[in-house]
């Protein structure tokens, strides 16, 4: 059992990262209004959130700029148009996917960019490419994190080898990512132990990015922060791909650092997130996402199920079992 | 950290209790169709659920039988009409509230009843009355559990005194009840330690009944079962008062006892729970319930907020703070 004092006190090193635009953008193709994004920025400042992730910096060669909202690409100019010179305590983040970002050209020097943190997202088989991106971003003057995705289908020995490689890079933060929302708190605690061994050896920090397929995103985030993980991803009203992410409202309610405030998150949810949901944008715990979580699968078939407005959950489950 | 083996193996003594009719009945005044209840009964049998709670056995003198569906009263005859002689492994439960049940007259001998388990629900200040009800039910031949409600606002020394009293009664199972959905997993683990001390001393079993105000109902149930709690309350699609309960679908997905099966729960949800929700019956994680959970309050004002179709969550929060 963890010390109960941890629920009463706080750790100065904890950081809350709002990933609403980026992970939430996956369910509305990044079509957020400027009014929404400006209000989100103002809310994050008031709520004491530490980082606001704007979106992907995706390749404009690989992806059609007409098919997506601008936060799929999150150019420095578009971010500047929201944050100005960002004379606040809120830091700005973007995500850069290995193989889907022209980082050499599109990520400029930090001194000429509103961005503070570049989050490199990679699969296990792309680690050398991720390390090149980490080095590039670090040389340009950014804080850099690395999110290794889909680790719930990986062998521990491969994860350890990847961590050893990445830890030798100049990365600042290593993220534990439960891409499929399939990890139980006890299993997460074990993963934290594995990541901590590498992180402690090389002086890196840890982060957690949880999905809600089994209604455990917040619970796994609590588990992680109790185990010493500092960077906590969350989104407003849990908006995110499929079943969504850790909800930022209860997370700020849990953390005892006086800088965090729940009220602004409720106001923003009231004014923007609830209307967004009412307008037909779909995310959150549902049975099709539970199925992919239980089966430790990518949510893509569940997303398709949702898109087609299917409700034959039981048949979907047996179809998924049949593909095993 | 708990042993990871616990996620791979199972404990024979674990029991899953479906509380859909009883806790779910609180959001539709117990108006379930017979078709619904018969299908739920059949589903529980197929899914390997251990107990099905039918509803309250509320006093027909105190409550108007015209204002509620029949599962507010759950007479033996009404239960017989669903389960016949119940020649199955599924046991039948009802709940009897201290002060709201004419138990001397309305709870008959177990030999003349379809009910196996009487669940006595009590507040801390009603323990002597609860003990009388426990003794009455035990003398009539039932298994008996006791749910002490609203413990998150109680002092530990009072809980310990209550446990000592109840443990001297012939009760079989003591339930840890997070009525307000305000307890974090770490705090729950500490409560389990307190309850276990009393339970072990007197040879009683433990149960958990969690609410989802902070999106932690399933997580707290996982915490409890990992700490040795055997009786696990859950409901289909999480239906229950306010933010609802632990969802039975992921719970059966977690438990490794081969008798449990997820498929029937998905089929029932598809055929009955999703249509019920679509028909306008409201439950589940929402911001007003998060507020009462965060503030460790009874959800009654949040239920009122929901009933009035209010969406001014931020004002509701400041109003609640103002009442502190």
PDB file of C-alpha atoms in Angstrom, chain A residues 65-235:
ATOM      1  CA  UNK A  65      -4.188  20.280 -45.371  1.00  0.00           C
ATOM      2  CA  UNK A  66      -7.738  20.506 -46.722  1.00  0.00           C
ATOM      3  CA  UNK A  67      -8.813  17.299 -45.020  1.00  0.00           C
ATOM      4  CA  UNK A  68      -7.818  18.327 -41.505  1.00  0.00           C
ATOM      5  CA  UNK A  69      -8.097  21.265 -39.166  1.00  0.00           C
ATOM      6  CA  UNK A  70      -4.931  23.274 -38.625  1.00  0.00           C
ATOM      7  CA  UNK A  71      -3.960  21.560 -35.373  1.00  0.00           C
ATOM      8  CA  UNK A  72      -3.016  18.447 -37.311  1.00  0.00           C
ATOM      9  CA  UNK A  73      -0.087  20.577 -38.467  1.00  0.00           C
ATOM     10  CA  UNK A  74       0.251  23.072 -35.584  1.00  0.00           C
ATOM     11  CA  UNK A  75       2.592  25.504 -37.303  1.00  0.00           C
ATOM     12  CA  UNK A  76       4.491  28.000 -35.202  1.00  0.00           C
ATOM     13  CA  UNK A  77       2.474  30.791 -36.839  1.00  0.00           C
ATOM     14  CA  UNK A  78      -0.847  29.189 -35.913  1.00  0.00           C
ATOM     15  CA  UNK A  79       0.312  28.726 -32.338  1.00  0.00           C
ATOM     16  CA  UNK A  80       1.587  32.315 -32.184  1.00  0.00           C
ATOM     17  CA  UNK A  81      -1.861  33.488 -33.312  1.00  0.00           C
ATOM     18  CA  UNK A  82      -3.312  31.963 -30.139  1.00  0.00           C
ATOM     19  CA  UNK A  83      -0.626  32.538 -27.522  1.00  0.00           C
ATOM     20  CA  UNK A  84       1.199  35.672 -28.736  1.00  0.00           C
ATOM     21  CA  UNK A  85       4.524  35.702 -26.930  1.00  0.00           C
ATOM     22  CA  UNK A  86       2.984  33.512 -24.201  1.00  0.00           C
ATOM     23  CA  UNK A  87       4.215  35.476 -21.239  1.00  0.00           C
ATOM     24  CA  UNK A  88       2.755  32.936 -18.805  1.00  0.00           C
ATOM     25  CA  UNK A  89       3.752  29.887 -16.768  1.00  0.00           C
ATOM     26  CA  UNK A  90       1.994  27.608 -19.254  1.00  0.00           C
ATOM     27  CA  UNK A  91       4.423  25.851 -21.554  1.00  0.00           C
ATOM     28  CA  UNK A  92       3.518  24.886 -25.108  1.00  0.00           C
ATOM     29  CA  UNK A  93       3.936  21.403 -26.575  1.00  0.00           C
ATOM     30  CA  UNK A  94       3.473  19.744 -29.940  1.00  0.00           C
ATOM     31  CA  UNK A  95       3.656  16.100 -30.954  1.00  0.00           C
ATOM     32  CA  UNK A  96       5.863  14.840 -33.758  1.00  0.00           C
ATOM     33  CA  UNK A  97       5.252  11.288 -34.989  1.00  0.00           C
ATOM     34  CA  UNK A  98       8.173   9.295 -36.278  1.00  0.00           C
ATOM     35  CA  UNK A  99       7.726   8.888 -40.019  1.00  0.00           C
ATOM     36  CA  UNK A 100       4.846  11.366 -40.217  1.00  0.00           C
ATOM     37  CA  UNK A 101       6.716  14.626 -39.577  1.00  0.00           C
ATOM     38  CA  UNK A 102       9.200  16.553 -41.727  1.00  0.00           C
ATOM     39  CA  UNK A 103      11.000  17.565 -38.573  1.00  0.00           C
ATOM     40  CA  UNK A 104      14.202  18.781 -40.180  1.00  0.00           C
ATOM     41  CA  UNK A 105      12.336  21.521 -42.045  1.00  0.00           C
ATOM     42  CA  UNK A 106       9.161  21.966 -39.993  1.00  0.00           C
ATOM     43  CA  UNK A 107      10.617  22.165 -36.497  1.00  0.00           C
ATOM     44  CA  UNK A 108      12.535  25.429 -36.288  1.00  0.00           C
ATOM     45  CA  UNK A 109      14.897  26.626 -33.611  1.00  0.00           C
ATOM     46  CA  UNK A 110      13.218  26.975 -30.230  1.00  0.00           C
ATOM     47  CA  UNK A 111      14.311  30.600 -30.055  1.00  0.00           C
ATOM     48  CA  UNK A 112      12.094  31.322 -33.075  1.00  0.00           C
ATOM     49  CA  UNK A 113       9.153  29.171 -31.966  1.00  0.00           C
ATOM     50  CA  UNK A 114       6.371  29.421 -29.343  1.00  0.00           C
ATOM     51  CA  UNK A 115       6.921  25.734 -28.582  1.00  0.00           C
ATOM     52  CA  UNK A 116       8.718  24.622 -25.412  1.00  0.00           C
ATOM     53  CA  UNK A 117       8.324  20.845 -25.535  1.00  0.00           C
ATOM     54  CA  UNK A 118       8.529  18.529 -28.537  1.00  0.00           C
ATOM     55  CA  UNK A 119       6.877  15.169 -27.873  1.00  0.00           C
ATOM     56  CA  UNK A 120       8.280  12.477 -30.134  1.00  0.00           C
ATOM     57  CA  UNK A 121       5.872   9.568 -30.616  1.00  0.00           C
ATOM     58  CA  UNK A 122       7.326   6.282 -31.777  1.00  0.00           C
ATOM     59  CA  UNK A 123       6.651   2.591 -32.082  1.00  0.00           C
ATOM     60  CA  UNK A 124       9.177   0.140 -30.751  1.00  0.00           C
ATOM     61  CA  UNK A 125      10.500  -0.698 -34.218  1.00  0.00           C
ATOM     62  CA  UNK A 126      11.277   2.976 -34.957  1.00  0.00           C
ATOM     63  CA  UNK A 127      13.571   3.768 -32.032  1.00  0.00           C
ATOM     64  CA  UNK A 128      16.631   4.802 -34.085  1.00  0.00           C
ATOM     65  CA  UNK A 129      14.474   7.262 -36.057  1.00  0.00           C
ATOM     66  CA  UNK A 130      12.981   8.544 -32.811  1.00  0.00           C
ATOM     67  CA  UNK A 131      16.465   9.112 -31.416  1.00  0.00           C
ATOM     68  CA  UNK A 132      17.406  11.165 -34.500  1.00  0.00           C
ATOM     69  CA  UNK A 133      14.298  13.305 -33.957  1.00  0.00           C
ATOM     70  CA  UNK A 134      15.069  13.675 -30.244  1.00  0.00           C
ATOM     71  CA  UNK A 135      18.612  14.800 -31.042  1.00  0.00           C
ATOM     72  CA  UNK A 136      17.361  17.210 -33.700  1.00  0.00           C
ATOM     73  CA  UNK A 137      14.835  18.803 -31.329  1.00  0.00           C
ATOM     74  CA  UNK A 138      17.317  18.959 -28.475  1.00  0.00           C
ATOM     75  CA  UNK A 139      19.919  20.618 -30.710  1.00  0.00           C
ATOM     76  CA  UNK A 140      17.304  23.184 -31.671  1.00  0.00           C
ATOM     77  CA  UNK A 141      16.819  24.044 -28.007  1.00  0.00           C
ATOM     78  CA  UNK A 142      13.597  22.264 -26.981  1.00  0.00           C
ATOM     79  CA  UNK A 143      12.611  20.161 -24.033  1.00  0.00           C
ATOM     80  CA  UNK A 144      11.962  16.725 -25.505  1.00  0.00           C
ATOM     81  CA  UNK A 145       9.839  13.796 -24.442  1.00  0.00           C
ATOM     82  CA  UNK A 146       9.509  10.392 -26.062  1.00  0.00           C
ATOM     83  CA  UNK A 147       6.256   8.402 -26.126  1.00  0.00           C
ATOM     84  CA  UNK A 148       6.770   4.737 -26.953  1.00  0.00           C
ATOM     85  CA  UNK A 149       3.356   3.599 -28.143  1.00  0.00           C
ATOM     86  CA  UNK A 150       1.574   0.251 -28.002  1.00  0.00           C
ATOM     87  CA  UNK A 151       3.838  -1.243 -25.345  1.00  0.00           C
ATOM     88  CA  UNK A 152       1.052  -3.477 -24.033  1.00  0.00           C
ATOM     89  CA  UNK A 153       1.728  -5.833 -26.943  1.00  0.00           C
ATOM     90  CA  UNK A 154       5.518  -5.739 -26.484  1.00  0.00           C
ATOM     91  CA  UNK A 155       7.853  -8.085 -24.636  1.00  0.00           C
ATOM     92  CA  UNK A 156       9.466  -6.641 -21.522  1.00  0.00           C
ATOM     93  CA  UNK A 157      12.929  -7.460 -22.879  1.00  0.00           C
ATOM     94  CA  UNK A 158      12.245  -5.337 -25.981  1.00  0.00           C
ATOM     95  CA  UNK A 159      10.932  -2.464 -23.881  1.00  0.00           C
ATOM     96  CA  UNK A 160      14.074  -2.614 -21.756  1.00  0.00           C
ATOM     97  CA  UNK A 161      16.311  -2.559 -24.828  1.00  0.00           C
ATOM     98  CA  UNK A 162      14.388   0.412 -26.250  1.00  0.00           C
ATOM     99  CA  UNK A 163      14.590   2.295 -22.948  1.00  0.00           C
ATOM    100  CA  UNK A 164      18.319   1.713 -22.763  1.00  0.00           C
ATOM    101  CA  UNK A 165      18.716   3.180 -26.267  1.00  0.00           C
ATOM    102  CA  UNK A 166      16.458   6.174 -25.694  1.00  0.00           C
ATOM    103  CA  UNK A 167      17.946   6.950 -22.300  1.00  0.00           C
ATOM    104  CA  UNK A 168      21.339   7.420 -23.946  1.00  0.00           C
ATOM    105  CA  UNK A 169      19.784  10.162 -26.099  1.00  0.00           C
ATOM    106  CA  UNK A 170      19.330  13.699 -24.736  1.00  0.00           C
ATOM    107  CA  UNK A 171      15.571  13.086 -24.121  1.00  0.00           C
ATOM    108  CA  UNK A 172      14.164  14.687 -20.947  1.00  0.00           C
ATOM    109  CA  UNK A 173      11.000  12.660 -20.336  1.00  0.00           C
ATOM    110  CA  UNK A 174      10.028   9.072 -21.143  1.00  0.00           C
ATOM    111  CA  UNK A 175       6.325   8.396 -21.432  1.00  0.00           C
ATOM    112  CA  UNK A 176       4.567   5.180 -20.511  1.00  0.00           C
ATOM    113  CA  UNK A 177       1.746   4.996 -23.061  1.00  0.00           C
ATOM    114  CA  UNK A 178      -1.229   2.670 -22.670  1.00  0.00           C
ATOM    115  CA  UNK A 179      -2.310   3.097 -26.305  1.00  0.00           C
ATOM    116  CA  UNK A 180      -4.927   0.373 -26.166  1.00  0.00           C
ATOM    117  CA  UNK A 181      -6.304   1.133 -22.703  1.00  0.00           C
ATOM    118  CA  UNK A 182      -5.644  -2.470 -21.790  1.00  0.00           C
ATOM    119  CA  UNK A 183      -3.355  -2.122 -18.779  1.00  0.00           C
ATOM    120  CA  UNK A 184      -4.593  -2.689 -15.221  1.00  0.00           C
ATOM    121  CA  UNK A 185      -3.169  -0.582 -12.370  1.00  0.00           C
ATOM    122  CA  UNK A 186      -1.171  -3.507 -10.972  1.00  0.00           C
ATOM    123  CA  UNK A 187       0.411  -4.168 -14.352  1.00  0.00           C
ATOM    124  CA  UNK A 188       1.083  -0.465 -14.767  1.00  0.00           C
ATOM    125  CA  UNK A 189       2.907  -0.373 -11.437  1.00  0.00           C
ATOM    126  CA  UNK A 190       5.148  -3.121 -12.749  1.00  0.00           C
ATOM    127  CA  UNK A 191       5.805  -1.175 -15.962  1.00  0.00           C
ATOM    128  CA  UNK A 192       6.674   1.906 -13.914  1.00  0.00           C
ATOM    129  CA  UNK A 193       9.289  -0.201 -12.135  1.00  0.00           C
ATOM    130  CA  UNK A 194      10.801  -1.213 -15.479  1.00  0.00           C
ATOM    131  CA  UNK A 195      10.815   2.367 -16.806  1.00  0.00           C
ATOM    132  CA  UNK A 196      12.119   3.748 -13.509  1.00  0.00           C
ATOM    133  CA  UNK A 197      15.159   1.502 -13.570  1.00  0.00           C
ATOM    134  CA  UNK A 198      16.253   2.986 -16.887  1.00  0.00           C
ATOM    135  CA  UNK A 199      15.135   6.531 -16.052  1.00  0.00           C
ATOM    136  CA  UNK A 200      16.914   6.605 -12.686  1.00  0.00           C
ATOM    137  CA  UNK A 201      20.113   5.264 -14.206  1.00  0.00           C
ATOM    138  CA  UNK A 202      20.228   8.057 -16.783  1.00  0.00           C
ATOM    139  CA  UNK A 203      18.527  10.878 -14.871  1.00  0.00           C
ATOM    140  CA  UNK A 204      15.353  11.029 -16.995  1.00  0.00           C
ATOM    141  CA  UNK A 205      11.837  11.882 -15.898  1.00  0.00           C
ATOM    142  CA  UNK A 206       8.766   9.714 -16.508  1.00  0.00           C
ATOM    143  CA  UNK A 207       5.310  10.465 -17.893  1.00  0.00           C
ATOM    144  CA  UNK A 208       2.014   8.602 -18.231  1.00  0.00           C
ATOM    145  CA  UNK A 209      -0.523   8.712 -21.067  1.00  0.00           C
ATOM    146  CA  UNK A 210      -3.557   6.547 -20.339  1.00  0.00           C
ATOM    147  CA  UNK A 211      -6.622   5.569 -22.345  1.00  0.00           C
ATOM    148  CA  UNK A 212     -10.045   4.872 -20.915  1.00  0.00           C
ATOM    149  CA  UNK A 213     -11.128   1.696 -22.727  1.00  0.00           C
ATOM    150  CA  UNK A 214     -11.558  -0.166 -19.457  1.00  0.00           C
ATOM    151  CA  UNK A 215     -12.614   2.944 -17.513  1.00  0.00           C
ATOM    152  CA  UNK A 216      -9.167   3.020 -15.905  1.00  0.00           C
ATOM    153  CA  UNK A 217      -7.458   6.077 -17.423  1.00  0.00           C
ATOM    154  CA  UNK A 218      -7.675   8.210 -14.280  1.00  0.00           C
ATOM    155  CA  UNK A 219      -6.988   5.223 -12.043  1.00  0.00           C
ATOM    156  CA  UNK A 220      -3.830   4.351 -13.963  1.00  0.00           C
ATOM    157  CA  UNK A 221      -2.721   7.974 -13.785  1.00  0.00           C
ATOM    158  CA  UNK A 222      -3.224   7.901 -10.004  1.00  0.00           C
ATOM    159  CA  UNK A 223      -1.241   4.672  -9.852  1.00  0.00           C
ATOM    160  CA  UNK A 224       1.571   6.228 -11.887  1.00  0.00           C
ATOM    161  CA  UNK A 225       1.854   9.470  -9.932  1.00  0.00           C
ATOM    162  CA  UNK A 226       1.883   7.451  -6.716  1.00  0.00           C
ATOM    163  CA  UNK A 227       4.757   5.410  -8.129  1.00  0.00           C
ATOM    164  CA  UNK A 228       6.843   8.500  -8.879  1.00  0.00           C
ATOM    165  CA  UNK A 229       5.788   9.380 -12.439  1.00  0.00           C
ATOM    166  CA  UNK A 230       5.848  13.170 -12.864  1.00  0.00           C
ATOM    167  CA  UNK A 231       4.341  14.076 -16.251  1.00  0.00           C
ATOM    168  CA  UNK A 232       0.611  13.388 -16.346  1.00  0.00           C
ATOM    169  CA  UNK A 233      -1.347  13.653 -19.602  1.00  0.00           C
ATOM    170  CA  UNK A 234      -5.029  14.479 -19.322  1.00  0.00           C
ATOM    171  CA  UNK A 235      -7.785  16.026 -21.426  1.00  0.00           C
TER     172      UNK A 235
END
